[in-house]
Amino acid sequence: MRDQGTLLGGIEKIEGEIRLFIGAVENPFADPVEFRAIRLGKKVAAGADFIQTQCIYDMNRFKEWMKRVQDRGLHEKCHILAGVSPLNSERIILQCKDKTLPGFPFPKG
């Protein structure tokens, strides 16, 4: 729509410039981990200008994902915003530590 300057059907033209900055989300930690960069590539090919990730608490796993992203050159085709959020309660920390929050890998230690 944005890039072709047409409505969703592809026939009716849109007058003027369409100024959209399209985003998508990604979970670098979901299984299968090897598939995450491939999935990100599909989102970028579909027009995503930026990616917002799940909250990052395990930097080693995030670095592994970023390596796969860089190997595919995706970091040069879109902006990547690493999700950050403070752990604001003991309950959240315990859930992360006990692996009861899906999609939030928490480092041991």
mmCIF file of N, CA, C and O in Angstrom:
data_model
loop_
_atom_site.group_PDB
_atom_site.id
_atom_site.type_symbol
_atom_site.label_atom_id
_atom_site.label_comp_id
_atom_site.label_asym_id
_atom_site.label_seq_id
_atom_site.Cartn_x
_atom_site.Cartn_y
_atom_site.Cartn_z
ATOM 1 N N MET A 1 0.817 -1.178 0.000
ATOM 2 C CA MET A 1 0.000 0.000 0.000
ATOM 3 C C MET A 1 0.875 1.261 0.000
ATOM 4 O O MET A 1 0.749 2.095 -0.877
ATOM 5 N N ARG A 2 1.755 1.326 0.972
ATOM 6 C CA ARG A 2 2.618 2.501 1.081
ATOM 7 C C ARG A 2 3.563 2.591 -0.111
ATOM 8 O O ARG A 2 3.687 3.631 -0.746
ATOM 9 N N ASP A 3 4.241 1.493 -0.411
ATOM 10 C CA ASP A 3 5.279 1.521 -1.441
ATOM 11 C C ASP A 3 4.709 1.619 -2.860
ATOM 12 O O ASP A 3 5.313 2.239 -3.728
ATOM 13 N N GLN A 4 3.548 0.996 -3.098
ATOM 14 C CA GLN A 4 2.955 1.028 -4.428
ATOM 15 C C GLN A 4 2.053 2.245 -4.637
ATOM 16 O O GLN A 4 1.681 2.552 -5.763
ATOM 17 N N GLY A 5 1.646 2.911 -3.563
ATOM 18 C CA GLY A 5 0.779 4.078 -3.682
ATOM 19 C C GLY A 5 -0.636 3.732 -4.095
ATOM 20 O O GLY A 5 -1.314 4.521 -4.749
ATOM 21 N N THR A 6 -1.087 2.523 -3.734
ATOM 22 C CA THR A 6 -2.450 2.101 -4.059
ATOM 23 C C THR A 6 -3.141 1.605 -2.791
ATOM 24 O O THR A 6 -2.488 1.294 -1.793
ATOM 25 N N LEU A 7 -4.466 1.527 -2.871
ATOM 26 C CA LEU A 7 -5.203 0.921 -1.776
ATOM 27 C C LEU A 7 -4.913 -0.582 -1.746
ATOM 28 O O LEU A 7 -4.292 -1.117 -2.676
ATOM 29 N N LEU A 8 -5.392 -1.243 -0.743
ATOM 30 C CA LEU A 8 -5.052 -2.643 -0.515
ATOM 31 C C LEU A 8 -5.339 -3.536 -1.724
ATOM 32 O O LEU A 8 -4.600 -4.473 -1.985
ATOM 33 N N GLY A 9 -6.380 -3.233 -2.481
ATOM 34 C CA GLY A 9 -6.709 -4.033 -3.666
ATOM 35 C C GLY A 9 -5.699 -3.892 -4.792
ATOM 36 O O GLY A 9 -5.643 -4.712 -5.701
ATOM 37 N N GLY A 10 -4.887 -2.834 -4.741
ATOM 38 C CA GLY A 10 -3.839 -2.652 -5.731
ATOM 39 C C GLY A 10 -4.245 -1.902 -6.984
ATOM 40 O O GLY A 10 -3.424 -1.678 -7.873
ATOM 41 N N ILE A 11 -5.509 -1.517 -7.084
ATOM 42 C CA ILE A 11 -5.977 -0.852 -8.298
ATOM 43 C C ILE A 11 -6.140 0.645 -8.089
ATOM 44 O O ILE A 11 -5.624 1.451 -8.863
ATOM 45 N N GLU A 12 -6.861 1.027 -7.046
ATOM 46 C CA GLU A 12 -7.165 2.437 -6.792
ATOM 47 C C GLU A 12 -5.941 3.171 -6.249
ATOM 48 O O GLU A 12 -5.380 2.810 -5.220
ATOM 49 N N LYS A 13 -5.513 4.212 -6.980
ATOM 50 C CA LYS A 13 -4.332 4.996 -6.599
ATOM 51 C C LYS A 13 -4.637 5.911 -5.420
ATOM 52 O O LYS A 13 -5.741 6.429 -5.295
ATOM 53 N N ILE A 14 -3.639 6.125 -4.598
ATOM 54 C CA ILE A 14 -3.730 7.069 -3.484
ATOM 55 C C ILE A 14 -2.991 8.333 -3.905
ATOM 56 O O ILE A 14 -1.847 8.265 -4.359
ATOM 57 N N GLU A 15 -3.637 9.456 -3.745
ATOM 58 C CA GLU A 15 -3.027 10.731 -4.110
ATOM 59 C C GLU A 15 -2.053 11.179 -3.015
ATOM 60 O O GLU A 15 -2.340 11.041 -1.829
ATOM 61 N N GLY A 16 -0.929 11.720 -3.410
ATOM 62 C CA GLY A 16 0.047 12.246 -2.462
ATOM 63 C C GLY A 16 0.955 11.156 -1.887
ATOM 64 O O GLY A 16 0.787 9.970 -2.137
ATOM 65 N N GLU A 17 1.920 11.621 -1.140
ATOM 66 C CA GLU A 17 2.898 10.722 -0.528
ATOM 67 C C GLU A 17 2.309 10.073 0.718
ATOM 68 O O GLU A 17 1.631 10.713 1.510
ATOM 69 N N ILE A 18 2.576 8.794 0.865
ATOM 70 C CA ILE A 18 2.128 8.061 2.050
ATOM 71 C C ILE A 18 3.331 7.936 2.979
ATOM 72 O O ILE A 18 4.296 7.251 2.662
ATOM 73 N N ARG A 19 3.285 8.629 4.105
ATOM 74 C CA ARG A 19 4.424 8.655 5.016
ATOM 75 C C ARG A 19 4.116 7.782 6.226
ATOM 76 O O ARG A 19 3.524 8.233 7.191
ATOM 77 N N LEU A 20 4.516 6.526 6.136
ATOM 78 C CA LEU A 20 4.343 5.580 7.232
ATOM 79 C C LEU A 20 5.684 4.960 7.579
ATOM 80 O O LEU A 20 6.487 4.653 6.695
ATOM 81 N N PHE A 21 5.923 4.755 8.843
ATOM 82 C CA PHE A 21 7.122 4.061 9.327
ATOM 83 C C PHE A 21 6.593 2.777 9.963
ATOM 84 O O PHE A 21 6.098 2.777 11.085
ATOM 85 N N ILE A 22 6.663 1.696 9.215
ATOM 86 C CA ILE A 22 6.005 0.446 9.586
ATOM 87 C C ILE A 22 6.891 -0.376 10.515
ATOM 88 O O ILE A 22 8.072 -0.567 10.253
ATOM 89 N N GLY A 23 6.283 -0.855 11.581
ATOM 90 C CA GLY A 23 7.004 -1.661 12.552
ATOM 91 C C GLY A 23 6.441 -3.051 12.695
ATOM 92 O O GLY A 23 5.332 -3.350 12.258
ATOM 93 N N ALA A 24 7.229 -3.908 13.305
ATOM 94 C CA ALA A 24 6.833 -5.282 13.603
ATOM 95 C C ALA A 24 7.507 -5.675 14.916
ATOM 96 O O ALA A 24 8.370 -4.958 15.415
ATOM 97 N N VAL A 25 7.089 -6.800 15.443
ATOM 98 C CA VAL A 25 7.681 -7.293 16.691
ATOM 99 C C VAL A 25 8.405 -8.606 16.429
ATOM 100 O O VAL A 25 8.128 -9.301 15.462
ATOM 101 N N GLU A 26 9.341 -8.925 17.308
ATOM 102 C CA GLU A 26 10.076 -10.189 17.195
ATOM 103 C C GLU A 26 10.481 -10.645 18.585
ATOM 104 O O GLU A 26 10.840 -9.833 19.430
ATOM 105 N N ASN A 27 10.401 -11.942 18.778
ATOM 106 C CA ASN A 27 10.874 -12.553 20.018
ATOM 107 C C ASN A 27 12.147 -13.328 19.694
ATOM 108 O O ASN A 27 12.072 -14.429 19.157
ATOM 109 N N PRO A 28 13.312 -12.773 19.998
ATOM 110 C CA PRO A 28 14.571 -13.441 19.663
ATOM 111 C C PRO A 28 14.788 -14.758 20.397
ATOM 112 O O PRO A 28 15.698 -15.495 20.066
ATOM 113 N N PHE A 29 13.941 -15.055 21.371
ATOM 114 C CA PHE A 29 14.181 -16.201 22.248
ATOM 115 C C PHE A 29 13.238 -17.369 22.020
ATOM 116 O O PHE A 29 13.407 -18.432 22.606
ATOM 117 N N ALA A 30 12.225 -17.204 21.179
ATOM 118 C CA ALA A 30 11.251 -18.266 20.958
ATOM 119 C C ALA A 30 11.882 -19.413 20.173
ATOM 120 O O ALA A 30 12.793 -19.212 19.373
ATOM 121 N N ASP A 31 11.394 -20.600 20.413
ATOM 122 C CA ASP A 31 11.867 -21.774 19.678
ATOM 123 C C ASP A 31 11.098 -21.903 18.366
ATOM 124 O O ASP A 31 9.932 -21.523 18.291
ATOM 125 N N PRO A 32 11.733 -22.412 17.350
ATOM 126 C CA PRO A 32 13.152 -22.745 17.275
ATOM 127 C C PRO A 32 13.999 -21.487 17.061
ATOM 128 O O PRO A 32 13.706 -20.679 16.182
ATOM 129 N N VAL A 33 15.019 -21.330 17.861
ATOM 130 C CA VAL A 33 15.857 -20.127 17.845
ATOM 131 C C VAL A 33 16.481 -19.906 16.466
ATOM 132 O O VAL A 33 16.599 -18.780 16.005
ATOM 133 N N GLU A 34 16.843 -20.990 15.792
ATOM 134 C CA GLU A 34 17.491 -20.886 14.483
ATOM 135 C C GLU A 34 16.570 -20.242 13.444
ATOM 136 O O GLU A 34 17.027 -19.706 12.450
ATOM 137 N N PHE A 35 15.264 -20.312 13.658
ATOM 138 C CA PHE A 35 14.285 -19.790 12.710
ATOM 139 C C PHE A 35 13.998 -18.305 12.908
ATOM 140 O O PHE A 35 13.445 -17.651 12.031
ATOM 141 N N ARG A 36 14.402 -17.733 14.043
ATOM 142 C CA ARG A 36 14.006 -16.360 14.372
ATOM 143 C C ARG A 36 14.523 -15.332 13.363
ATOM 144 O O ARG A 36 13.803 -14.417 12.980
ATOM 145 N N ALA A 37 15.764 -15.450 12.921
ATOM 146 C CA ALA A 37 16.309 -14.485 11.951
ATOM 147 C C ALA A 37 15.642 -14.658 10.588
ATOM 148 O O ALA A 37 15.427 -13.674 9.881
ATOM 149 N N ILE A 38 15.290 -15.884 10.227
ATOM 150 C CA ILE A 38 14.577 -16.127 8.970
ATOM 151 C C ILE A 38 13.216 -15.439 9.026
ATOM 152 O O ILE A 38 12.798 -14.762 8.090
ATOM 153 N N ARG A 39 12.538 -15.604 10.156
ATOM 154 C CA ARG A 39 11.222 -14.978 10.341
ATOM 155 C C ARG A 39 11.341 -13.445 10.284
ATOM 156 O O ARG A 39 10.512 -12.772 9.676
ATOM 157 N N LEU A 40 12.388 -12.915 10.910
ATOM 158 C CA LEU A 40 12.617 -11.471 10.863
ATOM 159 C C LEU A 40 12.814 -11.017 9.422
ATOM 160 O O LEU A 40 12.283 -9.982 9.011
ATOM 161 N N GLY A 41 13.553 -11.782 8.639
ATOM 162 C CA GLY A 41 13.776 -11.447 7.233
ATOM 163 C C GLY A 41 12.469 -11.344 6.457
ATOM 164 O O GLY A 41 12.316 -10.480 5.592
ATOM 165 N N LYS A 42 11.517 -12.212 6.769
ATOM 166 C CA LYS A 42 10.214 -12.156 6.104
ATOM 167 C C LYS A 42 9.472 -10.871 6.466
ATOM 168 O O LYS A 42 8.803 -10.276 5.616
ATOM 169 N N LYS A 43 9.593 -10.448 7.704
ATOM 170 C CA LYS A 43 8.935 -9.209 8.131
ATOM 171 C C LYS A 43 9.558 -8.002 7.448
ATOM 172 O O LYS A 43 8.854 -7.083 7.026
ATOM 173 N N VAL A 44 10.878 -8.009 7.327
ATOM 174 C CA VAL A 44 11.573 -6.912 6.652
ATOM 175 C C VAL A 44 11.201 -6.900 5.163
ATOM 176 O O VAL A 44 10.910 -5.847 4.595
ATOM 177 N N ALA A 45 11.156 -8.075 4.544
ATOM 178 C CA ALA A 45 10.772 -8.158 3.128
ATOM 179 C C ALA A 45 9.341 -7.689 2.905
ATOM 180 O O ALA A 45 9.015 -7.154 1.839
ATOM 181 N N ALA A 46 8.493 -7.843 3.923
ATOM 182 C CA ALA A 46 7.098 -7.405 3.822
ATOM 183 C C ALA A 46 6.949 -5.899 4.042
ATOM 184 O O ALA A 46 5.861 -5.358 3.895
ATOM 185 N N GLY A 47 8.046 -5.216 4.419
ATOM 186 C CA GLY A 47 7.995 -3.766 4.525
ATOM 187 C C GLY A 47 8.257 -3.174 5.895
ATOM 188 O O GLY A 47 8.150 -1.964 6.072
ATOM 189 N N ALA A 48 8.623 -3.998 6.880
ATOM 190 C CA ALA A 48 8.892 -3.455 8.220
ATOM 191 C C ALA A 48 10.133 -2.560 8.185
ATOM 192 O O ALA A 48 11.184 -2.957 7.697
ATOM 193 N N ASP A 49 9.976 -1.340 8.697
ATOM 194 C CA ASP A 49 11.086 -0.396 8.787
ATOM 195 C C ASP A 49 11.817 -0.508 10.114
ATOM 196 O O ASP A 49 12.981 -0.137 10.218
ATOM 197 N N PHE A 50 11.089 -0.982 11.150
ATOM 198 C CA PHE A 50 11.725 -1.168 12.448
ATOM 199 C C PHE A 50 11.133 -2.387 13.129
ATOM 200 O O PHE A 50 10.026 -2.820 12.828
ATOM 201 N N ILE A 51 11.920 -2.948 14.039
ATOM 202 C CA ILE A 51 11.530 -4.133 14.803
ATOM 203 C C ILE A 51 11.667 -3.811 16.283
ATOM 204 O O ILE A 51 12.691 -3.271 16.711
ATOM 205 N N GLN A 52 10.657 -4.153 17.059
ATOM 206 C CA GLN A 52 10.698 -4.044 18.525
ATOM 207 C C GLN A 52 10.756 -5.473 19.073
ATOM 208 O O GLN A 52 9.905 -6.288 18.754
ATOM 209 N N THR A 53 11.772 -5.765 19.868
ATOM 210 C CA THR A 53 11.895 -7.123 20.414
ATOM 211 C C THR A 53 11.201 -7.238 21.772
ATOM 212 O O THR A 53 10.876 -6.239 22.406
ATOM 213 N N GLN A 54 11.021 -8.483 22.185
ATOM 214 C CA GLN A 54 10.594 -8.753 23.549
ATOM 215 C C GLN A 54 11.649 -8.170 24.489
ATOM 216 O O GLN A 54 12.767 -7.869 24.079
ATOM 217 N N CYS A 55 11.299 -8.051 25.749
ATOM 218 C CA CYS A 55 12.272 -7.559 26.738
ATOM 219 C C CYS A 55 13.491 -8.460 26.778
ATOM 220 O O CYS A 55 13.374 -9.685 26.732
ATOM 221 N N ILE A 56 14.640 -7.835 26.870
ATOM 222 C CA ILE A 56 15.915 -8.554 26.861
ATOM 223 C C ILE A 56 16.452 -8.621 28.285
ATOM 224 O O ILE A 56 16.756 -7.579 28.878
ATOM 225 N N TYR A 57 16.545 -9.833 28.818
ATOM 226 C CA TYR A 57 17.175 -10.031 30.121
ATOM 227 C C TYR A 57 18.393 -10.937 29.996
ATOM 228 O O TYR A 57 19.190 -11.027 30.913
ATOM 229 N N ASP A 58 18.522 -11.640 28.888
ATOM 230 C CA ASP A 58 19.643 -12.550 28.671
ATOM 231 C C ASP A 58 20.464 -12.018 27.495
ATOM 232 O O ASP A 58 20.165 -12.289 26.332
ATOM 233 N N MET A 59 21.482 -11.223 27.804
ATOM 234 C CA MET A 59 22.281 -10.576 26.757
ATOM 235 C C MET A 59 23.032 -11.576 25.881
ATOM 236 O O MET A 59 23.203 -11.337 24.683
ATOM 237 N N ASN A 60 23.464 -12.696 26.452
ATOM 238 C CA ASN A 60 24.183 -13.682 25.638
ATOM 239 C C ASN A 60 23.282 -14.240 24.541
ATOM 240 O O ASN A 60 23.693 -14.348 23.384
ATOM 241 N N ARG A 61 22.056 -14.573 24.872
ATOM 242 C CA ARG A 61 21.128 -15.098 23.863
ATOM 243 C C ARG A 61 20.761 -14.006 22.858
ATOM 244 O O ARG A 61 20.604 -14.272 21.672
ATOM 245 N N PHE A 62 20.626 -12.772 23.338
ATOM 246 C CA PHE A 62 20.329 -11.672 22.414
ATOM 247 C C PHE A 62 21.487 -11.468 21.443
ATOM 248 O O PHE A 62 21.275 -11.261 20.251
ATOM 249 N N LYS A 63 22.714 -11.555 21.924
ATOM 250 C CA LYS A 63 23.887 -11.414 21.047
ATOM 251 C C LYS A 63 23.919 -12.522 19.995
ATOM 252 O O LYS A 63 24.273 -12.276 18.836
ATOM 253 N N GLU A 64 23.543 -13.744 20.377
ATOM 254 C CA GLU A 64 23.491 -14.850 19.418
ATOM 255 C C GLU A 64 22.469 -14.550 18.321
ATOM 256 O O GLU A 64 22.729 -14.782 17.139
ATOM 257 N N TRP A 65 21.309 -14.036 18.716
ATOM 258 C CA TRP A 65 20.280 -13.678 17.744
ATOM 259 C C TRP A 65 20.769 -12.557 16.831
ATOM 260 O O TRP A 65 20.591 -12.626 15.610
ATOM 261 N N MET A 66 21.381 -11.535 17.414
ATOM 262 C CA MET A 66 21.890 -10.423 16.613
ATOM 263 C C MET A 66 22.953 -10.895 15.621
ATOM 264 O O MET A 66 23.032 -10.386 14.498
ATOM 265 N N LYS A 67 23.746 -11.875 16.001
ATOM 266 C CA LYS A 67 24.749 -12.431 15.087
ATOM 267 C C LYS A 67 24.057 -13.038 13.868
ATOM 268 O O LYS A 67 24.464 -12.813 12.725
ATOM 269 N N ARG A 68 22.993 -13.785 14.100
ATOM 270 C CA ARG A 68 22.228 -14.369 12.991
ATOM 271 C C ARG A 68 21.593 -13.269 12.131
ATOM 272 O O ARG A 68 21.549 -13.376 10.904
ATOM 273 N N VAL A 69 21.094 -12.230 12.772
ATOM 274 C CA VAL A 69 20.495 -11.094 12.053
ATOM 275 C C VAL A 69 21.558 -10.408 11.188
ATOM 276 O O VAL A 69 21.329 -10.111 10.015
ATOM 277 N N GLN A 70 22.737 -10.187 11.753
ATOM 278 C CA GLN A 70 23.825 -9.546 11.014
ATOM 279 C C GLN A 70 24.316 -10.424 9.872
ATOM 280 O O GLN A 70 24.647 -9.921 8.792
ATOM 281 N N ASP A 71 24.379 -11.742 10.090
ATOM 282 C CA ASP A 71 24.805 -12.654 9.030
ATOM 283 C C ASP A 71 23.902 -12.550 7.803
ATOM 284 O O ASP A 71 24.346 -12.766 6.683
ATOM 285 N N ARG A 72 22.638 -12.203 8.018
ATOM 286 C CA ARG A 72 21.677 -12.054 6.919
ATOM 287 C C ARG A 72 21.597 -10.604 6.421
ATOM 288 O O ARG A 72 20.854 -10.321 5.491
ATOM 289 N N GLY A 73 22.338 -9.692 7.055
ATOM 290 C CA GLY A 73 22.334 -8.293 6.646
ATOM 291 C C GLY A 73 21.055 -7.549 7.005
ATOM 292 O O GLY A 73 20.813 -6.448 6.510
ATOM 293 N N LEU A 74 20.245 -8.112 7.881
ATOM 294 C CA LEU A 74 18.956 -7.496 8.217
ATOM 295 C C LEU A 74 19.112 -6.228 9.042
ATOM 296 O O LEU A 74 18.268 -5.329 8.962
ATOM 297 N N HIS A 75 20.187 -6.137 9.799
ATOM 298 C CA HIS A 75 20.422 -4.941 10.622
ATOM 299 C C HIS A 75 20.663 -3.704 9.758
ATOM 300 O O HIS A 75 20.560 -2.582 10.231
ATOM 301 N N GLU A 76 20.965 -3.908 8.474
ATOM 302 C CA GLU A 76 21.166 -2.791 7.555
ATOM 303 C C GLU A 76 19.891 -2.428 6.800
ATOM 304 O O GLU A 76 19.855 -1.423 6.104
ATOM 305 N N LYS A 77 18.843 -3.241 6.955
ATOM 306 C CA LYS A 77 17.597 -3.024 6.228
ATOM 307 C C LYS A 77 16.467 -2.521 7.114
ATOM 308 O O LYS A 77 15.420 -2.120 6.602
ATOM 309 N N CYS A 78 16.667 -2.576 8.430
ATOM 310 C CA CYS A 78 15.635 -2.076 9.345
ATOM 311 C C CYS A 78 16.297 -1.654 10.655
ATOM 312 O O CYS A 78 17.434 -2.024 10.935
ATOM 313 N N HIS A 79 15.576 -0.857 11.410
ATOM 314 C CA HIS A 79 16.041 -0.445 12.735
ATOM 315 C C HIS A 79 15.571 -1.483 13.745
ATOM 316 O O HIS A 79 14.434 -1.957 13.663
ATOM 317 N N ILE A 80 16.421 -1.824 14.692
ATOM 318 C CA ILE A 80 16.069 -2.825 15.702
ATOM 319 C C ILE A 80 16.088 -2.161 17.072
ATOM 320 O O ILE A 80 17.110 -1.622 17.494
ATOM 321 N N LEU A 81 14.943 -2.178 17.734
ATOM 322 C CA LEU A 81 14.807 -1.631 19.084
ATOM 323 C C LEU A 81 14.750 -2.795 20.062
ATOM 324 O O LEU A 81 13.763 -3.535 20.094
ATOM 325 N N ALA A 82 15.800 -2.956 20.838
ATOM 326 C CA ALA A 82 15.824 -4.021 21.832
ATOM 327 C C ALA A 82 14.912 -3.635 22.983
ATOM 328 O O ALA A 82 15.020 -2.546 23.532
ATOM 329 N N GLY A 83 14.004 -4.520 23.333
ATOM 330 C CA GLY A 83 13.057 -4.254 24.407
ATOM 331 C C GLY A 83 13.734 -4.212 25.768
ATOM 332 O O GLY A 83 14.492 -5.114 26.111
ATOM 333 N N VAL A 84 13.485 -3.165 26.507
ATOM 334 C CA VAL A 84 14.005 -3.051 27.869
ATOM 335 C C VAL A 84 12.853 -2.676 28.798
ATOM 336 O O VAL A 84 11.947 -1.935 28.420
ATOM 337 N N SER A 85 12.897 -3.218 29.984
ATOM 338 C CA SER A 85 11.871 -2.926 30.975
ATOM 339 C C SER A 85 12.446 -3.248 32.344
ATOM 340 O O SER A 85 13.095 -4.286 32.515
ATOM 341 N N PRO A 86 12.215 -2.396 33.305
ATOM 342 C CA PRO A 86 12.732 -2.699 34.640
ATOM 343 C C PRO A 86 11.948 -3.850 35.277
ATOM 344 O O PRO A 86 10.762 -4.031 34.998
ATOM 345 N N LEU A 87 12.637 -4.606 36.070
ATOM 346 C CA LEU A 87 11.971 -5.636 36.867
ATOM 347 C C LEU A 87 11.465 -4.929 38.119
ATOM 348 O O LEU A 87 12.224 -4.632 39.029
ATOM 349 N N ASN A 88 10.173 -4.651 38.152
ATOM 350 C CA ASN A 88 9.667 -3.759 39.184
ATOM 351 C C ASN A 88 9.008 -4.443 40.376
ATOM 352 O O ASN A 88 8.421 -3.773 41.212
ATOM 353 N N SER A 89 9.108 -5.768 40.445
ATOM 354 C CA SER A 89 8.577 -6.427 41.638
ATOM 355 C C SER A 89 9.292 -7.756 41.858
ATOM 356 O O SER A 89 9.805 -8.366 40.921
ATOM 357 N N GLU A 90 9.301 -8.176 43.082
ATOM 358 C CA GLU A 90 9.918 -9.460 43.417
ATOM 359 C C GLU A 90 9.181 -10.600 42.722
ATOM 360 O O GLU A 90 9.793 -11.572 42.282
ATOM 361 N N ARG A 91 7.851 -10.487 42.612
ATOM 362 C CA ARG A 91 7.060 -11.531 41.958
ATOM 363 C C ARG A 91 7.509 -11.749 40.516
ATOM 364 O O ARG A 91 7.687 -12.879 40.061
ATOM 365 N N ILE A 92 7.744 -10.655 39.783
ATOM 366 C CA ILE A 92 8.196 -10.754 38.388
ATOM 367 C C ILE A 92 9.574 -11.411 38.330
ATOM 368 O O ILE A 92 9.828 -12.272 37.491
ATOM 369 N N ILE A 93 10.457 -11.014 39.219
ATOM 370 C CA ILE A 93 11.804 -11.600 39.248
ATOM 371 C C ILE A 93 11.723 -13.096 39.503
ATOM 372 O O ILE A 93 12.384 -13.891 38.831
ATOM 373 N N LEU A 94 10.904 -13.505 40.449
ATOM 374 C CA LEU A 94 10.763 -14.938 40.755
ATOM 375 C C LEU A 94 10.144 -15.697 39.594
ATOM 376 O O LEU A 94 10.560 -16.820 39.287
ATOM 377 N N GLN A 95 9.176 -15.099 38.912
ATOM 378 C CA GLN A 95 8.578 -15.754 37.750
ATOM 379 C C GLN A 95 9.599 -15.923 36.631
ATOM 380 O O GLN A 95 9.647 -16.964 35.983
ATOM 381 N N CYS A 96 10.419 -14.919 36.413
ATOM 382 C CA CYS A 96 11.469 -15.018 35.397
ATOM 383 C C CYS A 96 12.472 -16.100 35.782
ATOM 384 O O CYS A 96 12.848 -16.935 34.963
ATOM 385 N N LYS A 97 12.891 -16.067 37.026
ATOM 386 C CA LYS A 97 13.881 -17.025 37.516
ATOM 387 C C LYS A 97 13.355 -18.454 37.442
ATOM 388 O O LYS A 97 14.079 -19.379 37.100
ATOM 389 N N ASP A 98 12.057 -18.635 37.775
ATOM 390 C CA ASP A 98 11.452 -19.963 37.778
ATOM 391 C C ASP A 98 10.930 -20.381 36.410
ATOM 392 O O ASP A 98 10.303 -21.426 36.275
ATOM 393 N N LYS A 99 11.151 -19.542 35.386
ATOM 394 C CA LYS A 99 10.737 -19.827 34.007
ATOM 395 C C LYS A 99 9.226 -19.957 33.863
ATOM 396 O O LYS A 99 8.735 -20.734 33.058
ATOM 397 N N THR A 100 8.462 -19.209 34.655
ATOM 398 C CA THR A 100 7.009 -19.262 34.531
ATOM 399 C C THR A 100 6.460 -18.118 33.691
ATOM 400 O O THR A 100 5.259 -18.010 33.528
ATOM 401 N N LEU A 101 7.334 -17.288 33.158
ATOM 402 C CA LEU A 101 6.917 -16.247 32.213
ATOM 403 C C LEU A 101 7.399 -16.674 30.828
ATOM 404 O O LEU A 101 8.580 -16.573 30.518
ATOM 405 N N PRO A 102 6.511 -17.176 29.983
ATOM 406 C CA PRO A 102 6.943 -17.647 28.667
ATOM 407 C C PRO A 102 7.510 -16.504 27.817
ATOM 408 O O PRO A 102 7.005 -15.386 27.844
ATOM 409 N N GLY A 103 8.555 -16.816 27.069
ATOM 410 C CA GLY A 103 9.150 -15.836 26.174
ATOM 411 C C GLY A 103 10.118 -14.886 26.827
ATOM 412 O O GLY A 103 10.599 -13.971 26.185
ATOM 413 N N PHE A 104 10.408 -15.074 28.096
ATOM 414 C CA PHE A 104 11.331 -14.214 28.816
ATOM 415 C C PHE A 104 12.464 -15.039 29.419
ATOM 416 O O PHE A 104 12.455 -15.302 30.612
ATOM 417 N N PRO A 105 13.422 -15.468 28.613
ATOM 418 C CA PRO A 105 14.533 -16.211 29.190
ATOM 419 C C PRO A 105 15.324 -15.321 30.139
ATOM 420 O O PRO A 105 15.561 -14.156 29.859
ATOM 421 N N PHE A 106 15.635 -15.861 31.227
ATOM 422 C CA PHE A 106 16.300 -15.112 32.305
ATOM 423 C C PHE A 106 17.627 -15.811 32.602
ATOM 424 O O PHE A 106 17.644 -17.022 32.807
ATOM 425 N N PRO A 107 18.735 -15.088 32.605
ATOM 426 C CA PRO A 107 20.034 -15.754 32.824
ATOM 427 C C PRO A 107 20.122 -16.334 34.222
ATOM 428 O O PRO A 107 19.504 -15.833 35.173
ATOM 429 N N LYS A 108 20.878 -17.417 34.324
ATOM 430 C CA LYS A 108 21.111 -18.010 35.647
ATOM 431 C C LYS A 108 22.116 -17.160 36.389
ATOM 432 O O LYS A 108 23.011 -16.583 35.834
ATOM 433 N N GLY A 109 21.961 -17.117 37.702
ATOM 434 C CA GLY A 109 22.954 -16.404 38.487
ATOM 435 C C GLY A 109 22.393 -15.426 39.439
ATOM 436 O O GLY A 109 21.319 -15.083 39.609
#
